[in-house]
CSV table of C-alpha atoms in Angstrom, one decimal:
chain,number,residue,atom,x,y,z
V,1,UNK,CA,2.1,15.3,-24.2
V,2,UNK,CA,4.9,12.2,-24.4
V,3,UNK,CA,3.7,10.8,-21.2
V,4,UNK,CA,7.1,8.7,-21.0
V,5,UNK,CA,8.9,12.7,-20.2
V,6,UNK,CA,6.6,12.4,-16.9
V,7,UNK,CA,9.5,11.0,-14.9
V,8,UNK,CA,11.5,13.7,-16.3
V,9,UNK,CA,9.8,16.1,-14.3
V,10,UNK,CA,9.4,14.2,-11.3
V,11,UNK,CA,13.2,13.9,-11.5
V,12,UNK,CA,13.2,17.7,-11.3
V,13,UNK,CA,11.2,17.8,-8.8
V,14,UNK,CA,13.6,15.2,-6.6
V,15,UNK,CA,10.1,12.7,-6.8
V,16,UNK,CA,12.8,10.1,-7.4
V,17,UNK,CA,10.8,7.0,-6.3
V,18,UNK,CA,8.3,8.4,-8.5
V,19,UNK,CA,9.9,8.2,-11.3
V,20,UNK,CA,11.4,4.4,-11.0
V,21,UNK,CA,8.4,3.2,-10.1
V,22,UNK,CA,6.8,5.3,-13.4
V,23,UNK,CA,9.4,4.1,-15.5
V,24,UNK,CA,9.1,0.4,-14.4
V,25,UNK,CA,5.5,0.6,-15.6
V,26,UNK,CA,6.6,1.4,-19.1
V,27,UNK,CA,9.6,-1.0,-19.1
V,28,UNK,CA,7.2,-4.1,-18.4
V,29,UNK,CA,5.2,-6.6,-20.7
V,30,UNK,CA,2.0,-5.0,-21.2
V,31,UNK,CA,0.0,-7.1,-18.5
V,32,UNK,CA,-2.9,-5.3,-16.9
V,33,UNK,CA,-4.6,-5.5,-13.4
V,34,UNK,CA,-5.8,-8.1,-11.6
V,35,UNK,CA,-3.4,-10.5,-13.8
V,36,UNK,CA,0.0,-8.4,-12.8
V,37,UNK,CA,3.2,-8.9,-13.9
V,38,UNK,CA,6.1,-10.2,-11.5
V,39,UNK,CA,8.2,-9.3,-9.9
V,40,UNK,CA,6.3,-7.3,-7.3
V,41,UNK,CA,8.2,-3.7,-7.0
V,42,UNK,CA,9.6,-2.8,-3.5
V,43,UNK,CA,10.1,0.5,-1.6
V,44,UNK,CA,11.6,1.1,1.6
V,45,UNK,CA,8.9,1.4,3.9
V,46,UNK,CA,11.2,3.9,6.4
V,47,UNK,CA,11.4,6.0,2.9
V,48,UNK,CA,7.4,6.5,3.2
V,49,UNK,CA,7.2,7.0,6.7
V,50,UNK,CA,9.1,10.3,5.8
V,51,UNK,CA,5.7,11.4,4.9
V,52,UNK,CA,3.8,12.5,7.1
V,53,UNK,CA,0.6,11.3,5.7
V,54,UNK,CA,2.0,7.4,6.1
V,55,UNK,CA,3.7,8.6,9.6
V,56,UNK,CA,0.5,9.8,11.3
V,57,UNK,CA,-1.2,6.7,9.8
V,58,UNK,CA,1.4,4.4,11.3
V,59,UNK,CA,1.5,5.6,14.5
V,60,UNK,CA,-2.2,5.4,14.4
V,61,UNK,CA,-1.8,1.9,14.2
V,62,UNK,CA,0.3,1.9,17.4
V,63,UNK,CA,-1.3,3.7,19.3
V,64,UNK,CA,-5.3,2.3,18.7
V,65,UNK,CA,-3.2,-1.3,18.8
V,66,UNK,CA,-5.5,-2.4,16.0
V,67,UNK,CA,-3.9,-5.4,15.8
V,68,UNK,CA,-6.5,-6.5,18.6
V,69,UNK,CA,-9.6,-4.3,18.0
V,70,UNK,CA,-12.6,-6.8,17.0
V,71,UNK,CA,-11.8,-6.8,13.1
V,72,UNK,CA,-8.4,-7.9,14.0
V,73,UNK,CA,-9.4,-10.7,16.5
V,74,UNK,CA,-11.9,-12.1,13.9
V,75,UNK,CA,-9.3,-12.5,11.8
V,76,UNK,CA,-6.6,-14.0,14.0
V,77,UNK,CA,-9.4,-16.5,14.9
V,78,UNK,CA,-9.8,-17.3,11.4
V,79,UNK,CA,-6.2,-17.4,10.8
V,80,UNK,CA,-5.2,-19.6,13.7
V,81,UNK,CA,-7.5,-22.3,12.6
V,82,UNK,CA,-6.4,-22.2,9.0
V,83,UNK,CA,-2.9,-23.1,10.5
V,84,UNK,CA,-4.8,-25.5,13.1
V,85,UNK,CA,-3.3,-24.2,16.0
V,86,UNK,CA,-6.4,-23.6,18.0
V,87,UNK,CA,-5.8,-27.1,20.5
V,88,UNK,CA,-4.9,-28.3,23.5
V,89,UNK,CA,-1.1,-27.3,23.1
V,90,UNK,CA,0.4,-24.2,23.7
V,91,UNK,CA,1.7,-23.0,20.2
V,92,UNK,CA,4.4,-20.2,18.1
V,93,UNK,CA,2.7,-18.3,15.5
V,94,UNK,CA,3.9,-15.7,13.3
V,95,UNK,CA,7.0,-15.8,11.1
V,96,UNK,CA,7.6,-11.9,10.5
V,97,UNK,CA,11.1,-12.8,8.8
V,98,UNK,CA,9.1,-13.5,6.0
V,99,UNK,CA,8.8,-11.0,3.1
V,100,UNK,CA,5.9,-8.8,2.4
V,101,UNK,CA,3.9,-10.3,-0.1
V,102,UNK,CA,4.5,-13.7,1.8
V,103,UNK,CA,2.4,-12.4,4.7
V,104,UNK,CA,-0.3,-11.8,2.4
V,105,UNK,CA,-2.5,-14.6,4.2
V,106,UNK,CA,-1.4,-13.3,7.7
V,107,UNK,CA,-2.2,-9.7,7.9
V,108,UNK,CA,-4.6,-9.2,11.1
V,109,UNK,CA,-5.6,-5.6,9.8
V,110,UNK,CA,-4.8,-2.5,7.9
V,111,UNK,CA,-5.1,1.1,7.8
V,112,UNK,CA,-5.2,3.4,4.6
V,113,UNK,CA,-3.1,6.3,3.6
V,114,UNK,CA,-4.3,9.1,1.7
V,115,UNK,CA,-7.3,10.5,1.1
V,116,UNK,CA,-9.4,12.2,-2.0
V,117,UNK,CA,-10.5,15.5,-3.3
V,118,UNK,CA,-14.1,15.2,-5.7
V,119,UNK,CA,-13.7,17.7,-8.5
V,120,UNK,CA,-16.0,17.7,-11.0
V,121,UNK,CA,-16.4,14.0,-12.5
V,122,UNK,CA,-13.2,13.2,-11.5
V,123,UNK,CA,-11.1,11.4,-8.4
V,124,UNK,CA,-8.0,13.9,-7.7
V,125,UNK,CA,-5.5,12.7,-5.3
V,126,UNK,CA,-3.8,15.8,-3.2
V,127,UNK,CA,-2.3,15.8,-0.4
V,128,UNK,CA,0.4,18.2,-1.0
V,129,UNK,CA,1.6,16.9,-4.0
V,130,UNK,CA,5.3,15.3,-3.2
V,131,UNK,CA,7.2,12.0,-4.0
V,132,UNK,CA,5.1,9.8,-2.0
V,133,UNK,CA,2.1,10.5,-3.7
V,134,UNK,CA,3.6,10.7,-6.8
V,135,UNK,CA,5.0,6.9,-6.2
V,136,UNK,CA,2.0,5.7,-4.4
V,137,UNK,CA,-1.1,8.1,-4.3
V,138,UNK,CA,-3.3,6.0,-1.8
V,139,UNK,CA,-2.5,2.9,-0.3
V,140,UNK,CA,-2.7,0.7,2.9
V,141,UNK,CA,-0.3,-0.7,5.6
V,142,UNK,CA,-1.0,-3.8,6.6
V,143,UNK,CA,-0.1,-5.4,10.2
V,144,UNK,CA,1.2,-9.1,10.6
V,145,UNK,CA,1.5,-10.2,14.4
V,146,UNK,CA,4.0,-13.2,15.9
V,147,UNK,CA,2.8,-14.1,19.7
V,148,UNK,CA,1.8,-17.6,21.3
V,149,UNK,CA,-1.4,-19.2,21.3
V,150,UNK,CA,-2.8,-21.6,24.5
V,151,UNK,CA,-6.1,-22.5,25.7
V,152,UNK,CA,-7.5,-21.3,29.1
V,153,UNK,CA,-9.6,-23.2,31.4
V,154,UNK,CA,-13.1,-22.4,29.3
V,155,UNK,CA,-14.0,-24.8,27.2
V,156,UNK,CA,-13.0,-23.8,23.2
V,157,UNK,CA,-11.6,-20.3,24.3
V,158,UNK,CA,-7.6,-19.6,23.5
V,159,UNK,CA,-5.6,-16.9,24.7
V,160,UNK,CA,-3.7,-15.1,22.2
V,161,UNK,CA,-0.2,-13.6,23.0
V,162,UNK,CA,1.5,-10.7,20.4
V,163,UNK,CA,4.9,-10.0,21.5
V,164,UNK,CA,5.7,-8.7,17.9
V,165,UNK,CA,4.3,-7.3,15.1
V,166,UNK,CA,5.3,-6.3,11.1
V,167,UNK,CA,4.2,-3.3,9.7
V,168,UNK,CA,4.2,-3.0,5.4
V,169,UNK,CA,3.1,-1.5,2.6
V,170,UNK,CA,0.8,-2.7,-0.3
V,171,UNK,CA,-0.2,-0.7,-3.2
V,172,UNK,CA,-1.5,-1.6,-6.8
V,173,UNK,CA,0.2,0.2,-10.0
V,174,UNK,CA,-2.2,0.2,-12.3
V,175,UNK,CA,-3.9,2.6,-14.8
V,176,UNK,CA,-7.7,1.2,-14.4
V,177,UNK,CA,-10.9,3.5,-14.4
V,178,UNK,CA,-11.5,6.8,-14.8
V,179,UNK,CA,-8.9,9.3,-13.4
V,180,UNK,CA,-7.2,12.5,-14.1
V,181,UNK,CA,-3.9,12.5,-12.9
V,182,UNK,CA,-3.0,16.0,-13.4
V,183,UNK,CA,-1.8,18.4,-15.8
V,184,UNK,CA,1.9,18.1,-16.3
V,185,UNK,CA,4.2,21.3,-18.5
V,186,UNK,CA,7.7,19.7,-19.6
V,187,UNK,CA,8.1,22.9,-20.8
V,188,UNK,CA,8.5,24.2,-16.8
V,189,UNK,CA,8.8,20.6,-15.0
V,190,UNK,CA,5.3,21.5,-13.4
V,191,UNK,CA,2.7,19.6,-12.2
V,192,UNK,CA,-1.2,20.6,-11.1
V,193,UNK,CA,-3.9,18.6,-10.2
V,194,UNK,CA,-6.6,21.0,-10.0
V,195,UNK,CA,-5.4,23.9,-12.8
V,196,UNK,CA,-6.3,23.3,-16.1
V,197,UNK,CA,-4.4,25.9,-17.7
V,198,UNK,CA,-1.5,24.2,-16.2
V,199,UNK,CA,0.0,22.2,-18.7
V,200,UNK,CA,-1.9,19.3,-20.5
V,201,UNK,CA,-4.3,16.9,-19.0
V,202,UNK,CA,-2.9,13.1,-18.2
V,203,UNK,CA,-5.9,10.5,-17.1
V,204,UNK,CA,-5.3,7.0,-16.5
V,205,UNK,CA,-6.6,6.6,-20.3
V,206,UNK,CA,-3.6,8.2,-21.3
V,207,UNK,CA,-1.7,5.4,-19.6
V,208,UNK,CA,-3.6,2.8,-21.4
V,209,UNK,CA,-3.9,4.6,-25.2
V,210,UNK,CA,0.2,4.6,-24.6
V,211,UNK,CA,0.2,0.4,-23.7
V,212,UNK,CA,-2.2,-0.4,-26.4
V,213,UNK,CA,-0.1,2.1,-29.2
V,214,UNK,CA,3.5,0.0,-27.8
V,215,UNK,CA,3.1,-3.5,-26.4
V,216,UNK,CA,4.4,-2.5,-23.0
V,217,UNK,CA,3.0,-1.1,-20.0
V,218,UNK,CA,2.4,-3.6,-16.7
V,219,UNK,CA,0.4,-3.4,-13.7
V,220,UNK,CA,1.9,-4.9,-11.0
V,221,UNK,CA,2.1,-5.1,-6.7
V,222,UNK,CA,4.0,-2.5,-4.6
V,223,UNK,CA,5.7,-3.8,-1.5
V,224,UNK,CA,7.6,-2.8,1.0
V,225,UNK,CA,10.5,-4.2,4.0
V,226,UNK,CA,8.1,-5.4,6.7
V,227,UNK,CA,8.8,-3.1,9.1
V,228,UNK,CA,9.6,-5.3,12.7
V,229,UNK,CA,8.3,-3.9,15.8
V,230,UNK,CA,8.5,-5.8,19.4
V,231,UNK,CA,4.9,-5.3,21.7
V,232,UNK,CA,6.9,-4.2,25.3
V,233,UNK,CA,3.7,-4.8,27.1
V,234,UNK,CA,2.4,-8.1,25.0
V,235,UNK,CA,-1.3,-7.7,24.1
V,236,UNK,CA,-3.3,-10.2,25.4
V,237,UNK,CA,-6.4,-11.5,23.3
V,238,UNK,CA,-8.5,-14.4,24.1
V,239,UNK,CA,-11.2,-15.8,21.3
């Protein structure tokens, strides 16, 4: 099939987000991943906690505070003494004003969204088949953390204050390896992931046959809003 009609469907389907972020793959210079083309594209992150796969991921987040389990504190650690604030001072940290892809280098810890069904050779997404996963498929959110930062009477030991935390998403759109991504009937607006007689067969090859045949096509970062959240009993961490 004309895999440009693919948002069409989605648009019947109200997979609206789908769609734009479908369509702004085919608009773009045909760049291709790791090298991706600017700028990022952004969702609104209260948009994919509708979902209840991101919901139930994000409030696993809050409620296993992973943004002090031991993964977390090794990275705070590391993070703190990049910005050299491990001293004798007591110190801010954390700007959570900033945008997403700005806290790149400050993220403490993540959590993924989504999981996969093996079929045959093949890596199918499902999850109930709706506009997040048409937009996003899997993905993580990633947790930034603002606090203070003192030392404590041990020698070379800090204590580590978080009275806030950010919350975002980061995705890649790309088209790379070998994945079917359905079977898709313009004829009906349907979609299937698993039935073959369903319509015809879209991979990610398809995606790249269509870049290489017309000069456009370009991978490129998903954002979202940082998402601010204030800790109402601060977590205390010392490292």
């Amino acid at each position: 099939m004309d895999i440009t009609k693919i948002p069409g469907i989605m648009r019947k389907k109200n997979w609206t987000e789908g769609a734009r972020i479908m369509e702004a793959w085919f608009n773009r210079p045909p760049v291709i991943k790791p090298a991706y083309s600017t700028p990022p594209h952004f969702i609104d992150i209260d948009w994919a906690l509708g979902f209840s796969a991101a919901k139930n991921t994000y409030n696993e987040i809050i409620n296993e505070t992973v943004w002090a389990n031991d993964a977390a504190k090794k990275e705070i650690k590391r993070w703190l003494t990049r910005q050299n604030l491990l001293n004798e001072s007591k110190n801010n940290f954390g700007d959570l004003t900033k945008s997403a892809p700005d806290l790149e280098s400050d993220y403490v810890n993540y959590r993924s969204v989504g999981s996969y069904l093996y079929y045959y050779y093949d890596y199918y997404y499902y999850s109930g088949m709706n506009d997040l996963t048409a937009t996003l498929g899997r993905f993580v959110l990633r947790v930034a953390i603002a606090g203070t930062v003192e030392p404590t009477s041990i020698m070379n030991q800090h204590k580590v204050t978080v009275n806030e935390i950010g919350i975002y998403v980061r995705d890649t759109y790309d088209f790379e390896g070998d994945q079917s991504l359905g079977y898709w009937d313009e004829s009906d607006n349907s979609v299937s992931y698993l039935n073959p007689l369903a319509g015809d067969h879209v991979t990610n090859e398809s995606f790249r046959d269509w870049r290489s045949a017309n000069g456009k096509g370009g991978d490129f970062l998903v954002y979202s809003n940082v998402k601010r959240l204030t800790v109402l009993s601060p977590t205390v961490i010392l490292i």
